[in-house]
XYZ file of C-alpha atoms in Angstrom:
295
model
C -33.519 -23.881 53.996
C -32.214 -23.981 57.528
C -29.832 -21.324 58.648
C -26.957 -23.785 59.015
C -27.365 -24.749 55.356
C -26.708 -21.184 54.241
C -23.380 -19.636 53.393
C -22.031 -16.524 55.016
C -20.683 -13.673 52.911
C -17.139 -14.801 53.629
C -17.850 -18.424 52.744
C -19.649 -17.485 49.530
C -16.907 -15.068 48.494
C -14.219 -17.643 49.233
C -15.848 -20.204 46.938
C -15.629 -17.808 43.979
C -12.323 -16.239 44.884
C -13.703 -12.713 45.242
C -13.600 -10.202 48.052
C -16.551 -9.774 50.396
C -16.675 -6.156 49.281
C -17.638 -7.376 45.801
C -20.767 -9.004 47.219
C -21.545 -5.886 49.270
C -21.177 -3.745 46.118
C -23.364 -5.994 43.985
C -26.016 -5.888 46.694
C -25.822 -2.100 46.841
C -26.221 -1.647 43.071
C -29.039 -4.191 42.971
C -27.739 -7.004 40.774
C -27.097 -9.690 43.391
C -28.542 -9.709 46.879
C -28.170 -12.259 49.695
C -31.081 -14.657 50.070
C -31.631 -13.629 53.665
C -30.252 -11.569 56.505
C -30.060 -12.788 60.099
C -31.095 -10.941 63.233
C -27.400 -10.396 63.875
C -27.100 -8.487 60.591
C -25.175 -11.255 58.863
C -25.978 -11.890 55.214
C -26.603 -15.423 54.014
C -26.459 -16.923 50.534
C -27.882 -20.208 49.292
C -26.307 -22.812 47.062
C -28.993 -22.128 44.459
C -27.544 -18.632 43.994
C -24.173 -19.951 42.855
C -25.173 -20.407 39.206
C -26.522 -16.858 38.993
C -23.388 -15.428 40.575
C -21.169 -17.481 38.243
C -23.009 -15.999 35.271
C -22.607 -12.475 36.638
C -18.873 -12.996 37.071
C -18.574 -14.379 33.544
C -20.483 -11.418 32.100
C -18.283 -8.994 33.997
C -15.163 -10.734 32.640
C -16.593 -10.263 29.149
C -16.918 -6.557 29.802
C -20.676 -6.402 30.389
C -21.342 -3.352 32.525
C -23.260 -3.457 35.786
C -26.102 -1.309 34.318
C -26.407 -3.795 31.417
C -26.587 -6.736 33.817
C -29.109 -4.925 35.994
C -31.309 -4.062 33.001
C -31.278 -7.694 31.885
C -32.181 -9.000 35.322
C -35.001 -6.490 35.679
C -36.464 -7.294 32.254
C -36.069 -11.079 32.638
C -36.419 -11.357 28.850
C -34.918 -14.482 27.271
C -34.845 -12.728 23.893
C -32.862 -9.821 25.315
C -30.566 -12.255 27.103
C -29.820 -14.143 23.882
C -29.126 -10.842 22.106
C -26.774 -9.803 24.910
C -24.873 -13.089 24.726
C -24.647 -12.949 20.927
C -23.189 -9.442 21.081
C -20.657 -10.454 23.710
C -19.763 -13.603 21.796
C -18.969 -11.469 18.772
C -16.809 -9.162 20.870
C -15.096 -12.158 22.453
C -14.280 -13.639 19.044
C -12.703 -10.348 18.027
C -10.680 -10.213 21.240
C -9.486 -13.795 20.746
C -8.336 -12.946 17.236
C -6.572 -9.839 18.510
C -4.782 -11.838 21.214
C -3.789 -14.451 18.642
C -2.193 -11.779 16.438
C -0.493 -10.288 19.504
C 0.858 -13.700 20.501
C 2.227 -14.304 17.022
C 3.877 -10.878 17.040
C 5.499 -11.623 20.405
C 6.831 -14.931 19.068
C 8.242 -13.244 15.988
C 9.844 -10.441 18.018
C 11.407 -13.010 20.346
C 12.800 -15.028 17.422
C 14.247 -11.853 15.931
C 15.977 -10.918 19.192
C 17.341 -14.447 19.546
C 18.650 -14.336 15.971
C 20.815 -11.387 16.912
C 22.006 -13.070 20.105
C 23.073 -16.140 18.092
C 25.202 -13.837 15.920
C 27.656 -13.223 18.772
C 31.021 -14.947 18.663
C 32.805 -16.468 21.663
C 34.045 -13.048 22.766
C 30.560 -11.562 22.589
C 31.130 -9.506 19.436
C 28.553 -9.496 16.648
C 29.674 -11.205 13.445
C 28.688 -8.353 11.163
C 29.963 -8.036 7.616
C 30.128 -11.818 7.128
C 28.043 -13.750 4.606
C 25.745 -16.354 6.114
C 23.492 -18.865 4.429
C 19.952 -18.974 5.782
C 16.915 -21.085 5.096
C 13.880 -18.875 5.608
C 10.497 -20.480 6.317
C 7.617 -20.026 3.916
C 6.190 -16.550 4.401
C 4.086 -14.164 2.378
C 4.701 -10.446 2.148
C 1.879 -7.922 2.279
C 3.409 -4.993 0.434
C 3.087 -1.289 -0.253
C 4.941 0.257 -3.194
C 7.445 3.030 -2.575
C 10.255 4.709 -4.448
C 12.373 6.660 -2.057
C 15.639 6.796 -0.190
C 15.594 5.920 3.499
C 15.145 9.524 4.633
C 13.089 10.751 1.677
C 9.607 12.260 2.237
C 8.068 9.588 0.009
C 9.224 6.936 2.484
C 7.225 8.519 5.304
C 4.143 8.693 3.109
C 4.539 5.047 2.079
C 5.000 3.894 5.675
C 1.810 5.725 6.634
C -0.017 4.119 3.721
C 1.287 0.716 4.756
C 0.089 1.207 8.341
C -3.365 2.177 7.101
C -3.489 -0.734 4.659
C -2.526 -3.254 7.361
C -5.148 -1.764 9.656
C -7.799 -2.151 6.943
C -6.774 -5.795 6.608
C -7.150 -6.265 10.360
C -3.464 -6.989 10.919
C -3.402 -5.871 14.529
C -0.105 -5.564 16.383
C 1.669 -5.385 13.035
C 3.883 -2.738 11.516
C 6.225 -2.429 8.500
C 8.740 -5.139 9.259
C 10.972 -4.773 6.257
C 11.781 -3.195 2.942
C 12.593 -4.500 -0.518
C 15.372 -2.944 -2.586
C 15.225 -3.932 -6.255
C 18.624 -4.722 -7.735
C 17.976 -2.345 -10.627
C 17.626 0.468 -8.084
C 21.124 -0.093 -6.684
C 23.626 2.270 -8.320
C 27.166 3.391 -7.676
C 27.550 7.067 -6.836
C 30.381 9.294 -5.708
C 30.085 8.019 -2.146
C 29.714 4.334 -2.995
C 26.576 2.263 -3.517
C 23.271 4.091 -3.425
C 19.752 2.681 -3.523
C 16.068 3.487 -3.254
C 13.378 1.378 -1.662
C 10.890 -0.421 -3.895
C 8.428 -1.795 -1.342
C 7.665 -1.911 2.362
C 6.294 -5.178 3.646
C 4.796 -7.084 6.546
C 5.429 -10.829 6.565
C 2.691 -13.400 7.175
C 2.744 -17.170 7.414
C 0.696 -19.339 5.074
C -1.914 -19.966 7.785
C -2.136 -16.235 8.496
C -2.749 -15.488 4.822
C -5.486 -18.145 4.638
C -7.150 -16.759 7.751
C -6.849 -13.240 6.370
C -8.459 -14.125 3.041
C -11.211 -16.071 4.814
C -12.003 -13.110 7.032
C -11.964 -10.640 4.148
C -14.089 -12.938 1.948
C -12.740 -11.328 -1.193
C -13.730 -7.802 -0.142
C -10.128 -6.571 -0.165
C -7.436 -8.691 -1.723
C -4.071 -8.147 -0.004
C -1.044 -7.313 -2.117
C 0.944 -10.455 -1.444
C 4.304 -11.661 -2.764
C 4.390 -15.468 -2.266
C 8.109 -16.108 -2.791
C 9.838 -15.001 0.417
C 11.065 -18.499 1.185
C 13.932 -20.851 0.493
C 17.719 -20.387 0.577
C 19.190 -16.926 1.111
C 22.551 -15.272 1.633
C 22.526 -12.816 4.531
C 24.791 -10.090 5.872
C 24.244 -8.213 9.149
C 25.215 -4.687 10.123
C 25.068 -2.958 13.502
C 25.385 0.490 11.911
C 21.644 0.862 11.458
C 20.288 1.893 8.083
C 23.628 3.518 7.326
C 25.160 0.061 6.934
C 22.642 -1.364 4.448
C 24.510 -0.258 1.327
C 27.668 -1.942 2.622
C 25.727 -5.192 3.147
C 24.403 -5.058 -0.412
C 27.905 -4.522 -1.783
C 29.240 -7.470 0.234
C 26.493 -9.702 -1.166
C 27.058 -8.563 -4.755
C 30.820 -9.094 -4.496
C 30.345 -12.488 -2.851
C 28.005 -13.703 -5.594
C 30.345 -12.458 -8.328
C 33.417 -14.007 -6.716
C 31.692 -17.358 -6.215
C 30.009 -17.350 -9.625
C 26.513 -17.489 -8.117
C 23.168 -16.319 -9.454
C 21.180 -14.358 -6.913
C 17.740 -12.810 -6.910
C 16.785 -9.369 -8.130
C 15.585 -8.183 -4.714
C 17.387 -7.437 -1.466
C 15.342 -7.719 1.736
C 16.088 -5.385 4.640
C 14.911 -6.518 8.091
C 15.503 -4.901 11.472
C 16.653 -7.560 13.941
C 17.336 -5.331 16.971
C 15.601 -1.982 17.321
C 15.053 0.549 20.135
C 13.974 -2.164 22.570
C 17.074 -4.265 21.968
C 19.865 -1.990 20.823
C 19.245 1.665 21.493
C 19.620 4.460 18.969
C 18.669 4.055 15.326
C 22.293 4.308 14.255
C 23.047 1.140 16.236
C 20.168 -1.014 14.993
C 21.124 -4.541 14.002
C 19.867 -4.990 10.445
C 19.904 -8.062 8.226
C 20.076 -7.824 4.431
C 19.221 -10.980 2.490
C 19.119 -12.014 -1.153
C 17.721 -15.228 -2.592
C 20.060 -17.889 -3.975
C 18.960 -18.856 -7.481
C 21.778 -21.056 -8.733
C 25.099 -22.331 -7.444
C 28.073 -23.848 -9.220
């Protein structure tokens, strides 16, 4: 190849969008050297080296270390190369799945924040304490049993168990998103309505449940409640968890006044948390109950 047909370090680096220092470094560590060096000390690369350099860049993007690349190039073993690619393909698949879960979590967090924003009236005040009718999309709840008040020690233990269970299921970027309060566990005490939690849950879509079961292949069946869907009454509070009992009482009174049959479970969901609202006592929380029958 004639000298004029070769590419300088700058030209070669520009083609791949890297710095010249990257080529100098790869030369120094012995994984990619220029084809020739001129009397003037300039380094020159050939077009035939482009495919090799593209592969090196791809491997680096996949997290293959420079020593691993160097070992492969020194061994020149196709078997070892296939093994390396298979390992990285497996890691890449796992990363793709992780990013998918993260993307879905971001979408859900955004929808939750927007739900609270839509609750503002024309003056900017939140319409808390009112009864709304909501249609909730089909979702499945992965649950962990608990029987405790909000600040009881059993609640902390159950949350920890739920975190561990979700981790075992591979539910990355997930955390306890809600709690179920069974109607039979709502009582009237000296200070008004009192309740204990019955379950903590993380909600999944139908496609997420199918993907989860496919990945687990029956090894660990998730505890799933398939009926978190349909028409619900909802009440919001911006008093944090301290306002949940009031929401339940509003829903019970509303159903009784209107002669409606409602479900046996109340669902507590945090709409705005530390990132949106501030202190725990100011969280925006939604309490829902399923509509079973109307007049």
